[in-house]
């Protein structure tokens, strides 16, 4: 009621003004009846306008809730698929069927397509015309080329970071490495792999070069997903130790040593890439649990 009065205050003032003006003139009864009818007509129109406004507001609120719900499903689907890829529960060349994903997450195709497009942008998924979406499966030649390009980019990146990064920025990277170590030791593999990849992107962000960050993001994603769940024999999986040596060199001001440590780290990462078995996986069995 209070909202109605506020929304229609100008109309009510108009009615009150007409009534008062005519009362001053001591109008005859028929005139008062006409004023009453006109007043009721104005009030009826105002009431309809108020109801229409309330309907619009209700529809807007429902639309907002629907958008928020869709965004929540979208983020959950993205995170589930990302984790499944990094844990190798969904290996390279697994087909991500839109219809199945719609059923698993009880959502529309456009939401699924947004997630697949995001994963494709990050290099995690390949979108093939008339065939659909598949988890990326770079060839050995592509993996070799990607690591070679990463070496070139990250060598130049460290040159700039070594000149410009301050103690506070290096300290932030060190905290990230500690979180990476903790995730590995507690068995949180998806978070460990995510932080391991993020370390390289965080270094790139210190250069302030957006194009470098975007280019490296796709390279890091595609090379990271190819590192097998069981690393090659004789290699240490603890990338945080290798990251720490890079930081120690940067902290001491030895950029050349940092570059050498990074090159060694990337060489070990490339050695960890092993071919995956060409198995078929059921999306419902991998992503459908607990949904």
Short mmCIF file of C-alpha atoms in Angstrom, two decimals:
data_model
loop_
_atom_site.label_atom_id
_atom_site.label_comp_id
_atom_site.label_asym_id
_atom_site.label_seq_id
_atom_site.Cartn_x
_atom_site.Cartn_y
_atom_site.Cartn_z
CA UNK A 1 0.00 0.00 0.00
CA UNK A 2 2.82 2.39 0.94
CA UNK A 3 4.55 1.67 -2.38
CA UNK A 4 1.29 2.35 -4.26
CA UNK A 5 0.88 5.72 -2.54
CA UNK A 6 4.45 6.75 -3.32
CA UNK A 7 4.21 5.65 -6.97
CA UNK A 8 0.88 7.45 -7.48
CA UNK A 9 1.39 10.52 -5.31
CA UNK A 10 1.07 12.90 -8.28
CA UNK A 11 -2.28 11.33 -9.30
CA UNK A 12 -3.66 11.54 -5.76
CA UNK A 13 -2.63 15.19 -5.52
CA UNK A 14 -4.42 15.87 -8.80
CA UNK A 15 -7.64 14.30 -7.51
CA UNK A 16 -7.39 16.17 -4.21
CA UNK A 17 -6.83 19.46 -6.02
CA UNK A 18 -9.91 19.00 -8.23
CA UNK A 19 -12.13 18.11 -5.28
CA UNK A 20 -10.96 21.03 -3.16
CA UNK A 21 -11.33 23.50 -6.04
CA UNK A 22 -14.91 22.46 -6.72
CA UNK A 23 -15.84 22.42 -3.05
CA UNK A 24 -14.74 26.04 -2.80
CA UNK A 25 -17.27 26.93 -5.47
CA UNK A 26 -20.08 25.24 -3.48
CA UNK A 27 -21.05 23.24 -6.57
CA UNK A 28 -24.44 21.57 -7.02
CA UNK A 29 -24.89 17.84 -6.35
CA UNK A 30 -24.70 16.82 -9.98
CA UNK A 31 -21.34 18.55 -10.28
CA UNK A 32 -20.07 16.70 -7.20
CA UNK A 33 -21.23 13.40 -8.70
CA UNK A 34 -19.29 14.09 -11.89
CA UNK A 35 -16.17 14.88 -9.91
CA UNK A 36 -16.58 11.67 -7.94
CA UNK A 37 -16.90 9.60 -11.15
CA UNK A 38 -13.85 11.31 -12.69
CA UNK A 39 -11.90 10.68 -9.51
CA UNK A 40 -12.77 7.00 -9.52
CA UNK A 41 -11.70 6.76 -13.18
CA UNK A 42 -8.32 8.35 -12.45
CA UNK A 43 -7.80 6.06 -9.44
CA UNK A 44 -8.68 2.99 -11.52
CA UNK A 45 -6.14 3.93 -14.19
CA UNK A 46 -3.51 4.55 -11.52
CA UNK A 47 -4.25 1.18 -9.91
CA UNK A 48 -3.83 -0.61 -13.24
CA UNK A 49 -0.56 1.25 -13.86
CA UNK A 50 0.69 0.21 -10.42
CA UNK A 51 -0.20 -3.43 -11.04
CA UNK A 52 1.55 -3.32 -14.42
CA UNK A 53 4.68 -1.85 -12.81
CA UNK A 54 4.61 -4.53 -10.12
CA UNK A 55 4.32 -7.22 -12.80
CA UNK A 56 7.33 -5.81 -14.65
CA UNK A 57 9.33 -5.74 -11.40
CA UNK A 58 8.36 -9.35 -10.61
CA UNK A 59 9.35 -10.53 -14.08
CA UNK A 60 12.67 -8.67 -13.79
CA UNK A 61 13.36 -10.34 -10.43
CA UNK A 62 12.60 -13.78 -11.87
CA UNK A 63 14.82 -13.06 -14.87
CA UNK A 64 17.67 -12.02 -12.56
CA UNK A 65 17.32 -15.22 -10.50
CA UNK A 66 17.33 -17.30 -13.70
CA UNK A 67 20.51 -15.58 -14.91
CA UNK A 68 22.22 -16.12 -11.57
CA UNK A 69 21.18 -19.80 -11.57
CA UNK A 70 22.45 -20.23 -15.13
CA UNK A 71 25.78 -18.63 -14.20
CA UNK A 72 26.15 -20.96 -11.20
CA UNK A 73 25.51 -24.04 -13.37
CA UNK A 74 27.90 -22.69 -16.00
CA UNK A 75 30.72 -22.23 -13.47
CA UNK A 76 30.11 -25.64 -11.87
CA UNK A 77 30.15 -27.38 -15.26
CA UNK A 78 33.36 -25.59 -16.24
CA UNK A 79 35.08 -26.52 -12.98
CA UNK A 80 33.92 -30.16 -13.14
CA UNK A 81 35.22 -30.62 -16.69
CA UNK A 82 38.46 -28.77 -15.94
CA UNK A 83 39.16 -30.93 -12.89
CA UNK A 84 38.24 -34.13 -14.75
CA UNK A 85 40.66 -33.24 -17.55
CA UNK A 86 43.49 -32.41 -15.17
CA UNK A 87 42.92 -35.59 -13.17
CA UNK A 88 42.88 -37.56 -16.44
CA UNK A 89 39.45 -38.95 -15.64
CA UNK A 90 38.57 -37.52 -19.06
CA UNK A 91 41.63 -38.09 -21.25
CA UNK A 92 42.46 -36.41 -24.58
CA UNK A 93 40.01 -37.00 -27.46
CA UNK A 94 37.08 -37.66 -25.14
CA UNK A 95 33.97 -36.27 -26.85
CA UNK A 96 31.95 -33.77 -24.82
CA UNK A 97 28.42 -34.35 -26.11
CA UNK A 98 26.14 -31.32 -25.72
CA UNK A 99 22.98 -33.37 -25.17
CA UNK A 100 24.59 -35.46 -22.43
CA UNK A 101 25.96 -32.39 -20.67
CA UNK A 102 22.51 -30.75 -20.84
CA UNK A 103 21.03 -33.81 -19.12
CA UNK A 104 23.77 -34.09 -16.50
CA UNK A 105 23.49 -30.44 -15.45
CA UNK A 106 19.79 -29.95 -16.28
CA UNK A 107 20.55 -26.88 -18.34
CA UNK A 108 20.07 -25.46 -21.85
CA UNK A 109 22.36 -25.97 -24.82
CA UNK A 110 23.46 -22.33 -24.90
CA UNK A 111 24.91 -22.71 -21.39
CA UNK A 112 26.81 -25.84 -22.45
CA UNK A 113 28.12 -24.06 -25.53
CA UNK A 114 29.37 -21.14 -23.45
CA UNK A 115 31.35 -23.54 -21.25
CA UNK A 116 32.79 -25.41 -24.23
CA UNK A 117 33.73 -22.14 -25.91
CA UNK A 118 35.51 -20.99 -22.74
CA UNK A 119 37.43 -24.27 -22.50
CA UNK A 120 38.34 -23.99 -26.19
CA UNK A 121 39.65 -20.45 -25.70
CA UNK A 122 41.88 -21.75 -22.91
CA UNK A 123 43.17 -24.56 -25.13
CA UNK A 124 41.54 -27.35 -23.13
CA UNK A 125 38.98 -28.34 -25.76
CA UNK A 126 39.06 -28.56 -29.55
CA UNK A 127 35.87 -27.58 -31.40
CA UNK A 128 35.60 -29.45 -34.70
CA UNK A 129 33.11 -28.43 -37.38
CA UNK A 130 30.22 -30.90 -37.81
CA UNK A 131 31.78 -33.21 -35.22
CA UNK A 132 31.52 -31.45 -31.87
CA UNK A 133 33.80 -30.77 -28.92
CA UNK A 134 36.70 -32.98 -27.91
CA UNK A 135 39.22 -32.68 -25.10
CA UNK A 136 42.38 -31.38 -26.72
CA UNK A 137 44.93 -33.95 -27.84
CA UNK A 138 48.03 -32.20 -29.17
CA UNK A 139 50.30 -34.38 -31.26
CA UNK A 140 53.84 -35.04 -30.05
CA UNK A 141 55.12 -32.63 -32.70
CA UNK A 142 52.74 -29.93 -31.43
CA UNK A 143 53.77 -30.59 -27.82
CA UNK A 144 57.41 -30.20 -28.80
CA UNK A 145 56.68 -26.97 -30.67
CA UNK A 146 54.62 -25.59 -27.76
CA UNK A 147 57.36 -26.23 -25.22
CA UNK A 148 59.91 -24.65 -27.56
CA UNK A 149 57.71 -21.56 -27.83
CA UNK A 150 57.18 -21.51 -24.06
CA UNK A 151 60.95 -21.55 -23.57
CA UNK A 152 61.37 -18.54 -25.85
CA UNK A 153 58.51 -16.56 -24.28
CA UNK A 154 59.32 -17.35 -20.65
CA UNK A 155 63.02 -16.61 -21.15
CA UNK A 156 62.11 -13.10 -22.37
CA UNK A 157 59.44 -12.82 -19.66
CA UNK A 158 61.97 -13.42 -16.87
CA UNK A 159 64.28 -10.81 -18.37
CA UNK A 160 61.60 -8.16 -17.89
CA UNK A 161 60.30 -9.48 -14.55
CA UNK A 162 63.86 -9.57 -13.20
CA UNK A 163 64.29 -5.88 -14.02
CA UNK A 164 60.90 -4.60 -12.88
CA UNK A 165 59.36 -6.90 -10.23
CA UNK A 166 59.56 -5.72 -6.62
CA UNK A 167 59.93 -7.65 -3.38
CA UNK A 168 56.16 -7.53 -2.72
CA UNK A 169 55.36 -9.12 -6.09
CA UNK A 170 57.94 -11.87 -5.59
CA UNK A 171 56.49 -12.50 -2.11
CA UNK A 172 53.07 -13.01 -3.71
CA UNK A 173 54.52 -15.63 -6.04
CA UNK A 174 56.19 -17.36 -3.11
CA UNK A 175 52.82 -17.64 -1.33
CA UNK A 176 51.42 -19.23 -4.48
CA UNK A 177 54.23 -21.79 -4.48
CA UNK A 178 53.52 -22.61 -0.83
CA UNK A 179 49.85 -23.18 -1.67
CA UNK A 180 50.96 -25.38 -4.56
CA UNK A 181 53.13 -27.43 -2.18
CA UNK A 182 50.32 -27.77 0.36
CA UNK A 183 47.85 -28.91 -2.32
CA UNK A 184 50.23 -31.60 -3.53
CA UNK A 185 51.00 -32.88 -0.02
CA UNK A 186 47.30 -33.02 0.93
CA UNK A 187 46.38 -34.91 -2.25
CA UNK A 188 44.36 -32.10 -3.85
CA UNK A 189 45.60 -32.83 -7.36
CA UNK A 190 43.27 -30.50 -9.35
CA UNK A 191 44.21 -27.51 -7.19
CA UNK A 192 47.90 -28.43 -7.31
CA UNK A 193 47.88 -28.60 -11.12
CA UNK A 194 45.85 -25.40 -11.36
CA UNK A 195 48.32 -23.52 -9.13
CA UNK A 196 51.27 -25.05 -10.97
CA UNK A 197 49.95 -23.62 -14.24
CA UNK A 198 48.91 -20.33 -12.62
CA UNK A 199 52.49 -19.73 -11.41
CA UNK A 200 53.66 -19.22 -15.00
CA UNK A 201 50.72 -16.94 -15.80
CA UNK A 202 51.30 -14.90 -12.63
CA UNK A 203 54.89 -14.32 -13.73
CA UNK A 204 53.66 -13.25 -17.17
CA UNK A 205 51.17 -10.82 -15.60
CA UNK A 206 54.07 -9.03 -13.89
CA UNK A 207 55.30 -7.93 -17.33
CA UNK A 208 52.09 -5.96 -17.91
CA UNK A 209 51.88 -7.40 -21.43
CA UNK A 210 48.31 -8.59 -21.99
CA UNK A 211 49.10 -10.28 -25.32
CA UNK A 212 51.89 -12.29 -23.68
CA UNK A 213 49.53 -13.44 -20.90
CA UNK A 214 46.82 -14.50 -23.37
CA UNK A 215 49.29 -16.38 -25.57
CA UNK A 216 50.94 -18.12 -22.64
CA UNK A 217 47.58 -19.08 -21.09
CA UNK A 218 46.68 -21.30 -24.04
CA UNK A 219 50.17 -22.79 -24.25
CA UNK A 220 50.24 -23.56 -20.53
CA UNK A 221 46.78 -25.14 -20.61
CA UNK A 222 47.50 -27.39 -23.59
CA UNK A 223 50.88 -28.55 -22.30
CA UNK A 224 49.64 -29.07 -18.75
CA UNK A 225 46.76 -31.33 -19.79
CA UNK A 226 49.24 -33.58 -21.61
CA UNK A 227 51.28 -34.31 -18.48
CA UNK A 228 50.24 -37.83 -17.51
CA UNK A 229 48.65 -38.67 -14.19
CA UNK A 230 51.59 -40.96 -13.47
CA UNK A 231 54.73 -39.03 -14.35
CA UNK A 232 57.54 -40.62 -16.32
CA UNK A 233 59.78 -42.90 -14.23
CA UNK A 234 62.66 -41.16 -12.51
CA UNK A 235 61.10 -37.70 -12.62
CA UNK A 236 60.00 -35.74 -9.59
CA UNK A 237 56.40 -34.53 -9.78
CA UNK A 238 57.03 -31.70 -7.32
CA UNK A 239 56.99 -28.74 -9.70
CA UNK A 240 56.82 -26.37 -6.72
CA UNK A 241 60.47 -27.17 -5.93
CA UNK A 242 61.42 -26.18 -9.47
CA UNK A 243 59.31 -23.02 -9.22
CA UNK A 244 61.02 -22.14 -5.96
CA UNK A 245 64.49 -22.24 -7.54
CA UNK A 246 63.30 -19.72 -10.14
CA UNK A 247 62.05 -17.40 -7.40
CA UNK A 248 65.23 -17.71 -5.37
CA UNK A 249 67.28 -16.62 -8.39
CA UNK A 250 64.94 -13.66 -9.00
CA UNK A 251 65.16 -12.61 -5.36
CA UNK A 252 68.96 -12.64 -5.52
CA UNK A 253 68.88 -10.54 -8.68
CA UNK A 254 70.38 -13.29 -10.85
CA UNK A 255 68.12 -13.18 -13.92
CA UNK A 256 70.36 -15.48 -15.95
CA UNK A 257 70.15 -18.19 -13.26
CA UNK A 258 66.35 -17.77 -13.13
CA UNK A 259 66.19 -18.29 -16.89
CA UNK A 260 68.35 -21.41 -16.65
CA UNK A 261 66.18 -22.85 -13.87
CA UNK A 262 63.02 -22.15 -15.89
CA UNK A 263 64.47 -23.81 -19.00
CA UNK A 264 65.36 -26.87 -16.92
CA UNK A 265 61.88 -26.94 -15.39
CA UNK A 266 60.18 -26.78 -18.81
CA UNK A 267 62.46 -29.53 -20.09
CA UNK A 268 61.33 -31.76 -17.19
CA UNK A 269 57.69 -30.89 -17.88
CA UNK A 270 58.09 -31.94 -21.52
CA UNK A 271 59.64 -35.23 -20.40
CA UNK A 272 56.57 -35.90 -18.24
CA UNK A 273 54.28 -35.96 -21.27
CA UNK A 274 53.37 -39.54 -22.04
CA UNK A 275 50.93 -41.00 -24.58
CA UNK A 276 47.45 -41.74 -23.26
CA UNK A 277 45.54 -44.94 -23.85
CA UNK A 278 42.83 -44.59 -26.48
CA UNK A 279 39.99 -45.51 -24.14
CA UNK A 280 36.33 -44.50 -24.27
CA UNK A 281 34.88 -42.78 -21.21
CA UNK A 282 31.29 -42.25 -20.15
CA UNK A 283 30.59 -38.60 -19.35
CA UNK A 284 27.78 -39.57 -16.97
CA UNK A 285 30.09 -41.82 -14.97
CA UNK A 286 32.77 -39.11 -14.67
CA UNK A 287 30.71 -35.90 -14.32
CA UNK A 288 27.32 -37.19 -13.20
CA UNK A 289 28.28 -38.27 -9.70
CA UNK A 290 26.70 -36.29 -6.92
CA UNK A 291 24.52 -34.27 -9.30
#
